[in-house]
Amino acid sequence: SMRRRFEEVCRNAQASICAAIEEIDGEGKFKTDAWVRENGGGGMRRELQGGKVFGKAGVNLSVVHGTMPQEALKAATERGVDRAKGMKPGERVPFFACGLSSVMHPKNPFAPTMHFNYRYFETDGGVWWFGGGTDITPSYLNEEDMQHFHGTYKQTCDKHDPAFYPRFKKQADDYFVIPHRGETRGCGGIFYDDMNDLEGKTADEMYAFAADGLDSVVPSYLPIVDKHKDDPFTQKNKEWQLMRRGRYVEFNLVYDRGTIFGLKTGGRIESILMSLPETARWEYNHKVEPGSEEDKILQVFRNPREWV
């Protein structure tokens, strides 16, 4: 079944990505924490803290089933698509959901944070859809790095549909926005949701695309980390990185649909909040110096660019 196939590809990706992260870190090791969901299913959380390269890195597998409130299902889908048509008000929706999600927070301010999430939903009414994507959040702008990251995912998208990259790149720019700041969380990537037969794609086609998206995580990201993990930096650089991580926290706690979905369905708090950095900073009325390196990337956050 698609349930088992998608779970298998997520388990394999979790193992291979964690191994690659441990290799580049050189010292840090992932700790494994298997958990059981009281209302059905469970998962495996793998987290590395206090490594040589990564301050915090987590890769979380979730395979859950049961019933959820209709408003939780709505919160989990793009534009609040109604997946509970025909159900009575207040009636709970039987569902299955499997996903692999990750956030990597390197210590060096010149090495960017990376996030990915690939997921499959299914309801007992026969409705199914895929969602996911990978995005990058640097504290300092390196155009060559962004071209590499976006170029890797453009190749992945083009393999399946030439229309995917421009569409999903724009959806990432539109989704990872902090409205109260008037800026994006990072430099985007690809983001998609509600991909099903109504989009003209079969389940097998979207499964293959998700599998390739997971396979692209390591080649798109780790060369960038390897390039910058030993860059010299100042206290000012570190403080700016922590300021940007504060923005990361604001987005994830206020706007991220995965966080909202997890909280509404009674999910495991440690897994839901895995994405948050170990440390962050908020400074009252902070201003950057015009023309500075901090200002350069802030302009990108305010006006998303095309990289490839």
Coordinates of C-alpha atoms in Angstrom, one line a residue:
S1 CA 0.0 0.0 0.0
M2 CA 1.0 3.6 -0.4
R3 CA 1.0 3.9 3.4
R4 CA 3.7 1.3 3.8
R5 CA 5.7 2.4 0.7
F6 CA 5.9 6.0 1.9
E7 CA 6.8 4.9 5.5
E8 CA 9.6 2.8 4.1
V9 CA 11.1 5.6 2.0
C10 CA 10.9 8.0 5.0
R11 CA 12.7 5.4 7.3
N12 CA 15.4 4.9 4.8
A13 CA 15.9 8.6 4.3
Q14 CA 16.0 9.2 8.0
A15 CA 18.9 6.7 8.3
S16 CA 20.9 8.0 5.4
I17 CA 20.5 11.7 6.2
C18 CA 21.5 11.2 9.9
A19 CA 24.5 9.2 8.8
A20 CA 25.6 12.0 6.4
I21 CA 25.1 14.7 9.2
E22 CA 27.2 12.6 11.6
E23 CA 30.0 12.2 9.1
I24 CA 30.3 16.0 8.4
D25 CA 30.0 16.9 12.1
G26 CA 32.8 14.5 13.1
E27 CA 31.9 14.4 16.8
G28 CA 28.1 14.7 17.3
K29 CA 25.9 11.6 17.3
F30 CA 22.2 11.3 16.9
K31 CA 20.2 9.9 19.9
T32 CA 17.1 7.9 19.0
D33 CA 13.9 8.3 20.8
A34 CA 11.0 6.0 19.7
W35 CA 7.6 7.1 20.9
V36 CA 4.0 5.9 20.8
R37 CA 1.0 8.1 20.2
E38 CA -1.8 7.3 22.6
N39 CA -4.5 7.6 19.9
G40 CA -2.7 5.5 17.3
G41 CA 0.7 5.2 15.7
G42 CA 4.0 6.7 16.8
G43 CA 7.4 7.5 15.4
M44 CA 11.1 7.8 15.8
R45 CA 12.8 11.1 16.8
R46 CA 16.5 11.4 16.2
E47 CA 18.3 14.4 17.5
L48 CA 21.9 15.6 17.7
Q49 CA 22.9 18.3 20.2
G50 CA 26.2 20.0 20.9
G51 CA 28.1 18.6 18.0
K52 CA 31.2 20.2 16.6
V53 CA 29.5 21.6 13.5
F54 CA 25.8 21.4 14.5
G55 CA 24.4 23.0 17.6
K56 CA 21.1 21.1 17.1
A57 CA 19.9 18.8 14.3
G58 CA 16.8 16.7 14.3
V59 CA 15.2 14.3 11.9
N60 CA 11.7 13.1 13.0
L61 CA 9.7 10.3 11.6
S62 CA 6.0 10.3 12.3
V63 CA 3.5 7.6 11.4
V64 CA 0.1 8.3 13.0
H65 CA -3.5 7.3 12.5
G66 CA -6.8 7.8 14.3
T67 CA -9.4 10.6 14.1
M68 CA -8.9 14.3 14.1
P69 CA -11.2 17.3 14.4
Q70 CA -12.3 18.8 11.0
E71 CA -10.6 22.1 11.9
A72 CA -7.3 20.3 12.4
L73 CA -7.6 18.7 8.9
K74 CA -8.3 22.2 7.5
A75 CA -5.3 23.7 9.3
A76 CA -3.0 21.0 7.7
T77 CA -3.9 21.8 4.1
E78 CA -3.0 24.6 1.7
R79 CA -5.5 27.5 1.7
G80 CA -7.7 25.5 4.2
V81 CA -8.9 23.1 1.5
D82 CA -12.0 21.2 2.7
R83 CA -11.1 17.5 3.0
A84 CA -14.1 16.7 5.1
K85 CA -17.0 17.3 2.6
G86 CA -20.1 15.4 3.4
M87 CA -19.3 15.0 7.1
K88 CA -21.6 16.2 9.8
P89 CA -20.5 19.2 11.9
G90 CA -18.4 18.1 14.8
E91 CA -17.8 14.6 13.3
R92 CA -14.2 13.5 13.6
V93 CA -12.2 12.5 10.5
P94 CA -10.5 9.1 10.4
F95 CA -7.0 9.6 9.0
F96 CA -3.5 8.2 8.4
A97 CA -0.5 10.5 8.1
C98 CA 3.2 9.7 7.6
G99 CA 6.0 12.2 7.3
L100 CA 9.7 12.9 7.7
S101 CA 10.7 16.3 9.0
S102 CA 14.0 17.9 9.9
V103 CA 15.7 21.1 10.9
M104 CA 19.5 21.5 11.0
H105 CA 21.0 24.4 12.9
P106 CA 24.8 24.7 12.4
K107 CA 26.9 26.6 14.9
N108 CA 28.8 28.8 12.4
P109 CA 26.9 32.0 11.4
F110 CA 28.0 31.6 7.8
A111 CA 26.5 28.0 7.6
P112 CA 22.7 28.2 6.9
T113 CA 19.9 26.4 8.7
M114 CA 18.0 23.9 6.6
H115 CA 14.5 22.5 7.0
F116 CA 12.6 19.8 5.1
N117 CA 9.3 18.0 5.4
Y118 CA 7.8 15.4 3.1
R119 CA 4.4 13.9 4.1
Y120 CA 1.5 11.8 2.9
F121 CA -2.1 12.0 4.2
E122 CA -5.0 9.7 3.7
T123 CA -8.5 9.6 5.0
D124 CA -10.8 6.6 5.3
G125 CA -13.1 8.3 2.8
G126 CA -10.5 7.6 0.1
V127 CA -9.0 11.1 -0.1
W128 CA -5.2 11.3 -0.3
W129 CA -2.6 14.0 -0.9
F130 CA 1.1 14.7 -0.7
G131 CA 2.9 17.7 0.6
G132 CA 6.4 18.8 1.4
G133 CA 9.5 20.7 0.4
T134 CA 13.0 21.8 1.4
D135 CA 14.0 25.3 2.3
I136 CA 17.2 27.1 3.4
T137 CA 17.7 30.0 5.9
P138 CA 21.1 31.7 5.9
S139 CA 22.1 34.5 8.2
Y140 CA 24.5 35.9 5.6
L141 CA 24.1 36.0 1.9
N142 CA 26.3 33.9 -0.4
E143 CA 24.9 33.9 -3.9
E144 CA 26.9 30.9 -5.0
D145 CA 25.4 28.9 -2.1
M146 CA 21.9 29.9 -3.0
Q147 CA 22.4 29.0 -6.6
H148 CA 23.7 25.6 -5.7
F149 CA 20.8 24.9 -3.3
H150 CA 18.1 26.1 -5.7
G151 CA 19.8 24.6 -8.7
T152 CA 19.8 21.2 -7.1
Y153 CA 16.1 21.3 -6.4
K154 CA 15.4 22.7 -9.9
Q155 CA 17.0 19.6 -11.3
T156 CA 15.0 17.4 -9.0
C157 CA 11.8 19.2 -10.0
D158 CA 12.6 19.2 -13.8
K159 CA 13.0 15.5 -13.7
H160 CA 9.3 15.1 -12.9
D161 CA 7.7 18.2 -14.4
P162 CA 9.3 21.5 -15.7
A163 CA 6.4 23.4 -14.2
F164 CA 7.2 22.2 -10.7
Y165 CA 10.2 24.4 -9.8
P166 CA 8.8 27.8 -10.7
R167 CA 5.5 27.0 -9.1
F168 CA 6.9 25.4 -5.9
K169 CA 9.6 28.0 -5.6
K170 CA 7.0 30.8 -5.5
Q171 CA 4.9 28.8 -3.1
A172 CA 7.9 28.6 -0.8
D173 CA 8.4 32.4 -1.0
D174 CA 4.7 32.9 -0.3
Y175 CA 4.5 30.4 2.6
F176 CA 7.7 31.2 4.6
V177 CA 6.7 34.8 5.3
I178 CA 6.5 36.5 8.7
P179 CA 3.7 39.0 8.0
H180 CA 4.3 41.0 11.2
R181 CA 7.9 41.6 10.2
G182 CA 7.3 42.1 6.5
E183 CA 10.0 39.6 5.6
T184 CA 10.6 35.9 4.7
R185 CA 12.0 33.4 7.1
G186 CA 14.9 32.6 4.8
C187 CA 15.8 32.3 1.1
G188 CA 13.1 29.7 0.3
G189 CA 13.4 26.6 -1.7
I190 CA 10.4 24.5 -2.8
F191 CA 7.1 24.0 -1.1
Y192 CA 4.0 22.1 -2.2
D193 CA 0.8 20.8 -0.7
D194 CA -2.5 19.2 -1.6
M195 CA -0.9 17.3 -4.5
N196 CA -3.4 14.5 -5.6
D197 CA -5.3 13.2 -8.6
L198 CA -7.2 16.5 -8.8
E199 CA -3.9 18.0 -9.8
G200 CA -3.5 15.5 -12.6
K201 CA -0.8 13.6 -10.8
T202 CA -1.1 9.9 -9.8
A203 CA -0.1 8.8 -6.3
D204 CA 2.8 6.9 -7.8
E205 CA 4.1 10.0 -9.5
M206 CA 3.9 12.1 -6.4
Y207 CA 5.5 9.3 -4.3
A208 CA 8.4 9.3 -6.7
F209 CA 8.8 13.1 -6.5
A210 CA 8.8 13.0 -2.7
A211 CA 11.4 10.3 -2.7
D212 CA 13.7 12.3 -5.0
G213 CA 13.1 15.4 -2.8
L214 CA 14.4 13.4 0.2
D215 CA 17.3 12.1 -1.9
S216 CA 18.3 15.7 -2.7
V217 CA 18.6 16.9 0.9
V218 CA 22.2 15.9 1.3
P219 CA 23.7 17.0 -2.0
S220 CA 21.8 20.4 -1.9
Y221 CA 22.8 21.3 1.6
L222 CA 25.8 19.5 3.1
P223 CA 28.4 20.9 0.6
I224 CA 27.3 24.4 1.8
V225 CA 27.8 23.5 5.4
D226 CA 31.2 21.8 4.6
K227 CA 32.3 25.0 2.9
H228 CA 31.5 27.3 5.8
K229 CA 31.7 25.2 9.0
D230 CA 35.2 26.5 9.8
D231 CA 34.8 30.2 8.6
P232 CA 36.1 32.7 11.1
F233 CA 33.4 34.9 12.7
T234 CA 32.9 37.6 15.2
Q235 CA 30.6 38.1 18.2
K236 CA 28.6 40.5 16.0
N237 CA 28.2 37.7 13.4
K238 CA 27.0 35.3 16.1
E239 CA 24.5 37.8 17.6
W240 CA 23.0 38.4 14.1
Q241 CA 22.6 34.7 13.6
L242 CA 20.8 34.5 16.9
M243 CA 18.5 37.4 15.9
R244 CA 17.6 35.5 12.7
R245 CA 16.9 32.4 14.7
G246 CA 14.5 34.5 16.8
R247 CA 12.7 35.2 13.5
Y248 CA 12.7 31.5 12.8
V249 CA 11.0 30.9 16.2
E250 CA 8.4 33.5 15.5
F251 CA 7.4 31.9 12.2
N252 CA 7.3 28.4 13.5
L253 CA 5.2 29.2 16.6
V254 CA 2.8 31.6 15.0
Y255 CA 2.3 30.6 11.3
D256 CA 3.7 27.1 10.6
R257 CA 0.9 24.8 9.6
G258 CA 2.8 21.7 10.8
T259 CA 3.1 23.2 14.3
I260 CA -0.6 24.2 14.3
F261 CA -1.6 20.7 13.1
G262 CA 0.5 19.0 15.7
L263 CA -0.9 21.0 18.5
K264 CA -4.5 20.6 17.4
T265 CA -4.2 16.8 17.1
G266 CA -2.6 16.4 20.5
G267 CA 0.8 15.6 19.0
R268 CA 4.0 14.9 20.9
I269 CA 5.3 18.3 22.0
E270 CA 9.0 17.3 21.9
S271 CA 8.6 16.3 18.2
I272 CA 6.4 19.3 17.3
L273 CA 8.9 21.8 18.7
M274 CA 12.0 19.9 17.4
S275 CA 12.5 22.7 14.8
L276 CA 13.3 25.4 17.3
P277 CA 16.9 26.4 17.7
E278 CA 18.8 25.7 20.9
T279 CA 19.3 29.5 21.4
A280 CA 17.8 32.6 19.9
R281 CA 17.9 36.4 20.5
W282 CA 15.5 39.3 20.5
E283 CA 16.8 42.8 20.8
Y284 CA 14.5 45.8 21.2
N285 CA 14.1 47.9 18.1
H286 CA 17.1 46.4 16.4
K287 CA 18.4 48.2 13.3
V288 CA 21.0 47.0 10.8
E289 CA 23.6 49.3 9.4
P290 CA 22.7 50.4 5.8
G291 CA 25.0 48.7 3.3
S292 CA 26.3 46.1 5.8
E293 CA 26.4 42.4 5.2
E294 CA 23.4 42.1 7.6
D295 CA 21.5 44.6 5.5
K296 CA 22.3 42.8 2.3
I297 CA 20.5 39.6 3.3
L298 CA 17.7 41.5 5.0
Q299 CA 16.9 43.1 1.6
V300 CA 16.6 39.5 0.2
F301 CA 14.3 38.6 3.0
R302 CA 12.1 41.6 2.2
N303 CA 12.3 41.1 -1.6
P304 CA 12.7 37.4 -2.6
R305 CA 14.9 36.8 -5.6
E306 CA 15.3 34.2 -8.3
W307 CA 18.5 32.2 -7.9
V308 CA 18.5 30.0 -11.0

